[in-house]
Coordinates of C-alpha atoms in Angstrom, one line a residue:
X13 CA 210.8 -51.6 195.2
X14 CA 211.8 -50.3 191.8
X15 CA 208.2 -50.7 190.6
X16 CA 206.9 -48.7 193.6
X17 CA 209.4 -46.0 192.9
X18 CA 208.3 -45.8 189.2
X19 CA 204.6 -45.8 190.2
X20 CA 205.2 -43.0 192.8
X21 CA 207.1 -40.9 190.2
X22 CA 204.2 -41.5 187.7
X23 CA 201.6 -40.6 190.3
X24 CA 203.4 -37.4 191.3
X25 CA 203.5 -36.4 187.6
X26 CA 199.7 -36.8 187.3
X27 CA 199.1 -34.8 190.4
X28 CA 201.4 -32.0 189.3
X29 CA 199.7 -31.9 185.9
X30 CA 196.3 -31.7 187.5
X31 CA 197.4 -28.9 189.8
X32 CA 198.9 -27.1 186.9
X33 CA 195.6 -27.2 185.0
X34 CA 193.7 -26.1 188.1
X35 CA 195.9 -23.1 188.4
X36 CA 195.6 -22.3 184.7
X37 CA 191.8 -22.6 184.8
X38 CA 191.5 -20.4 187.9
X39 CA 193.7 -17.8 186.3
X40 CA 191.7 -17.9 183.1
X41 CA 188.4 -17.5 184.8
X42 CA 189.7 -14.6 186.8
X43 CA 191.0 -13.1 183.5
X44 CA 187.6 -13.5 181.8
X45 CA 185.8 -12.0 184.8
X46 CA 188.1 -9.0 184.8
X47 CA 187.8 -8.7 181.0
X48 CA 184.0 -8.6 181.3
X49 CA 184.1 -6.0 184.0
X50 CA 186.6 -3.8 182.1
X51 CA 184.8 -4.1 178.8
X52 CA 181.4 -3.3 180.2
X53 CA 182.9 -0.2 182.0
X54 CA 184.4 1.0 178.7
X55 CA 181.2 0.3 176.7
X56 CA 179.0 2.1 179.3
X57 CA 181.1 5.3 179.1
X58 CA 180.3 5.9 175.5
X59 CA 177.1 7.9 175.1
X60 CA 174.4 6.1 173.1
X61 CA 174.5 8.9 170.5
X62 CA 178.1 8.0 169.8
X63 CA 177.7 4.2 169.4
X64 CA 177.8 4.8 165.7
X65 CA 181.1 6.7 165.9
X66 CA 184.1 5.4 164.0
X67 CA 187.4 7.3 163.5
X68 CA 187.8 6.3 159.8
X69 CA 185.5 4.9 157.2
X70 CA 187.3 1.5 157.1
X71 CA 186.8 0.8 160.8
X72 CA 183.8 -0.7 162.6
X73 CA 181.8 1.8 164.6
X74 CA 181.9 1.7 168.4
X75 CA 178.7 -0.4 168.8
X76 CA 179.7 -2.8 166.1
X77 CA 183.1 -3.3 167.7
X78 CA 181.3 -4.2 171.0
X79 CA 178.9 -6.5 169.2
X80 CA 181.8 -8.1 167.3
X81 CA 183.5 -8.9 170.6
X82 CA 180.3 -10.6 171.9
X83 CA 179.9 -12.6 168.6
X84 CA 183.5 -13.7 168.7
X85 CA 183.2 -15.0 172.3
X86 CA 180.0 -16.9 171.2
X87 CA 181.7 -18.3 168.1
X88 CA 184.8 -19.6 169.8
X89 CA 182.8 -21.1 172.6
X90 CA 180.3 -22.9 170.3
X91 CA 182.5 -23.8 167.4
X92 CA 185.8 -24.7 169.2
X93 CA 184.9 -25.4 172.8
X94 CA 181.7 -27.3 172.0
X95 CA 179.1 -25.5 174.1
X96 CA 175.6 -24.8 172.8
X97 CA 174.5 -21.2 172.8
X98 CA 171.7 -20.9 175.4
X99 CA 170.0 -18.0 173.6
X100 CA 169.4 -16.9 170.0
X101 CA 172.4 -15.8 168.0
X102 CA 172.9 -12.0 167.7
X103 CA 171.7 -10.3 164.6
X104 CA 174.0 -7.7 163.0
X105 CA 171.3 -5.0 163.4
X106 CA 171.6 -4.6 167.2
X107 CA 172.5 -1.0 167.6
X108 CA 170.9 0.3 170.8
X109 CA 173.5 0.8 173.5
X110 CA 171.5 -1.2 176.1
X111 CA 171.0 -4.2 173.7
X112 CA 174.7 -4.2 172.7
X113 CA 175.9 -4.1 176.3
X114 CA 173.4 -6.8 177.3
X115 CA 174.8 -9.0 174.5
X116 CA 178.4 -8.4 175.5
X117 CA 177.5 -9.3 179.2
X118 CA 175.7 -12.5 178.2
X119 CA 178.5 -13.6 175.8
X120 CA 181.0 -13.2 178.6
X121 CA 178.8 -15.1 181.0
X122 CA 178.5 -17.9 178.5
X123 CA 182.2 -18.0 177.9
X124 CA 183.0 -17.9 181.6
X125 CA 180.5 -20.7 182.4
X126 CA 181.8 -22.9 179.6
X127 CA 185.4 -22.6 180.8
X128 CA 184.3 -23.2 184.3
X129 CA 182.7 -26.5 183.2
X130 CA 185.7 -27.7 181.2
X131 CA 187.6 -30.7 182.5
X132 CA 191.4 -30.7 182.6
X133 CA 191.6 -33.1 179.7
X134 CA 189.4 -30.8 177.5
X135 CA 192.1 -28.1 177.4
X136 CA 194.4 -30.5 175.6
X137 CA 191.9 -31.6 172.9
X138 CA 192.7 -30.4 169.4
X139 CA 190.2 -28.6 167.2
X140 CA 190.3 -27.8 163.5
X141 CA 191.1 -24.1 163.1
X142 CA 191.7 -22.1 159.9
X143 CA 195.3 -21.4 161.0
X144 CA 195.8 -25.2 161.6
X145 CA 195.0 -27.5 164.5
X146 CA 194.9 -25.8 167.9
X147 CA 194.1 -27.1 171.4
X148 CA 191.1 -25.8 173.3
X149 CA 193.6 -24.2 175.7
X150 CA 194.9 -22.2 172.7
X151 CA 191.4 -21.3 171.7
X152 CA 190.7 -19.9 175.2
X153 CA 193.8 -17.8 175.0
X154 CA 192.8 -16.6 171.6
X155 CA 189.4 -15.6 172.9
X156 CA 191.1 -13.4 175.5
X157 CA 193.6 -12.0 173.0
X158 CA 190.8 -11.0 170.7
X159 CA 188.9 -9.3 173.4
X160 CA 191.9 -7.3 174.5
X161 CA 192.6 -6.3 170.8
X162 CA 189.1 -4.9 170.2
X163 CA 188.8 -3.4 173.7
X164 CA 192.0 -1.4 173.0
X165 CA 190.3 -0.1 169.9
X166 CA 187.1 1.1 171.7
X167 CA 189.3 2.7 174.3
X168 CA 190.8 4.8 171.6
X169 CA 187.3 5.7 170.3
X170 CA 186.5 7.0 173.8
X171 CA 189.6 9.1 173.9
X172 CA 188.8 10.5 170.4
X173 CA 185.5 11.6 171.8
X174 CA 187.2 13.3 174.8
X175 CA 186.1 10.6 177.3
X176 CA 188.7 9.3 179.7
X177 CA 188.6 5.5 179.9
X178 CA 188.2 3.7 183.2
X179 CA 191.4 2.6 185.0
X180 CA 192.8 -0.7 183.8
X181 CA 191.3 -3.9 185.3
X182 CA 193.9 -6.6 184.7
X183 CA 194.3 -10.2 185.6

């Protein structure tokens, strides 16, 4: 009887852990989808003539900020989540609004599909990161934090150009 009780307790723990990861994964996918929608709305508002705008000389311009966001998604997903980029890497000289926006959209799609394909155990795997070992779960969180950071910057760029940003699209 005691063995059955221990086995039941252990099984309940496994089920609870699986449900916890399922909830996390669902929330993360929703967050990435919303981030994509919001980022594309922000990027589309800036006129192409102002994609080279930067508020101070030491900042990236608007288009470069957007391209940086795409490249960061691709880098984290390939280097730390282990997926293979299904298209050629971006070149730093992409400067046309349509090309930049397409790249951002494809990078988000790539990240979303990679997270969708991850197994529960994948999130707990450690990867070597410059700031020390991190789990893949931490890398997915970092990916979202980085997007929010740079999207906040390009929202300020819109405001400096007198353009009202779209309403917030959250989790």
